[in-house]
Amino acid sequence: MDFELRDDYIPLCDLLKYCGITETGGMAKQLIAEGLVKVDGEVELRKRAKIRSGQVVSGDGFSIRVA
């Protein structure tokens, strides 16, 4: 799926919630803490990592291209 940024960046946990990958921010943080989310192919453990245009966030069953 594609996600269009309105600002310079979006925190990783917010991106997962806004795209419907998780129902809540708490669930997003847990998914990240368990090492189940990758940013540009690398596991990302920082819950509020700044995701910017051009990055790809992926995990089991999802891929989000940030524009």
Coordinates of C-alpha atoms in Angstrom, one line a residue:
M1 CA 0.0 0.0 0.0
D2 CA 1.1 3.6 -0.4
F3 CA 1.0 6.3 2.3
E4 CA 1.4 10.0 1.4
L5 CA 3.1 12.1 4.0
R6 CA 1.7 15.5 4.9
D7 CA 4.7 16.5 7.0
D8 CA 8.5 15.8 6.9
Y9 CA 8.1 12.5 8.7
I10 CA 5.7 10.2 10.6
P11 CA 6.6 8.1 13.7
L12 CA 6.7 4.4 12.8
C13 CA 4.1 3.4 15.4
D14 CA 1.7 6.1 14.1
L15 CA 2.2 4.9 10.5
L16 CA 1.2 1.3 11.4
K17 CA -1.9 2.5 13.2
Y18 CA -3.0 5.0 10.4
C19 CA -2.5 2.3 7.7
G20 CA -4.7 -0.2 9.6
I21 CA -1.8 -2.7 10.2
T22 CA -2.7 -2.5 13.9
E23 CA -5.9 -1.3 15.7
T24 CA -4.1 0.8 18.3
G25 CA -0.8 2.6 18.9
G26 CA -0.1 0.1 21.7
M27 CA -0.4 -2.8 19.4
A28 CA 1.9 -1.1 16.9
K29 CA 4.5 -0.5 19.6
Q30 CA 4.3 -4.2 20.6
L31 CA 4.8 -5.4 17.0
I32 CA 7.8 -3.1 16.7
A33 CA 9.3 -4.2 20.0
E34 CA 9.0 -7.9 18.9
G35 CA 11.2 -7.1 15.9
L36 CA 8.4 -7.9 13.4
V37 CA 8.7 -4.6 11.5
K38 CA 11.4 -3.7 8.9
V39 CA 12.3 -0.3 7.5
D40 CA 14.0 -0.5 4.1
G41 CA 14.7 -4.2 4.7
E42 CA 16.3 -3.8 8.2
V43 CA 14.6 -4.7 11.5
E44 CA 13.6 -1.5 13.3
L45 CA 13.1 -1.5 17.1
R46 CA 12.6 2.2 17.6
K47 CA 8.9 2.7 18.1
R48 CA 9.0 6.4 17.1
A49 CA 11.6 6.1 14.3
K50 CA 11.1 8.9 11.9
I51 CA 9.8 7.5 8.6
R52 CA 10.3 9.8 5.7
S53 CA 9.3 9.9 2.0
G54 CA 10.9 7.2 -0.1
Q55 CA 11.2 4.6 2.7
V56 CA 9.4 1.2 2.7
V57 CA 8.0 -0.3 5.9
S58 CA 7.2 -4.0 5.8
G59 CA 6.4 -7.0 7.9
D60 CA 4.4 -10.2 7.8
G61 CA 1.7 -9.7 5.2
F62 CA 2.2 -5.9 4.6
S63 CA 4.4 -3.4 2.8
I64 CA 3.9 0.3 3.0
R65 CA 5.6 2.7 0.5
V66 CA 5.9 6.2 1.9
A67 CA 5.6 9.0 -0.6

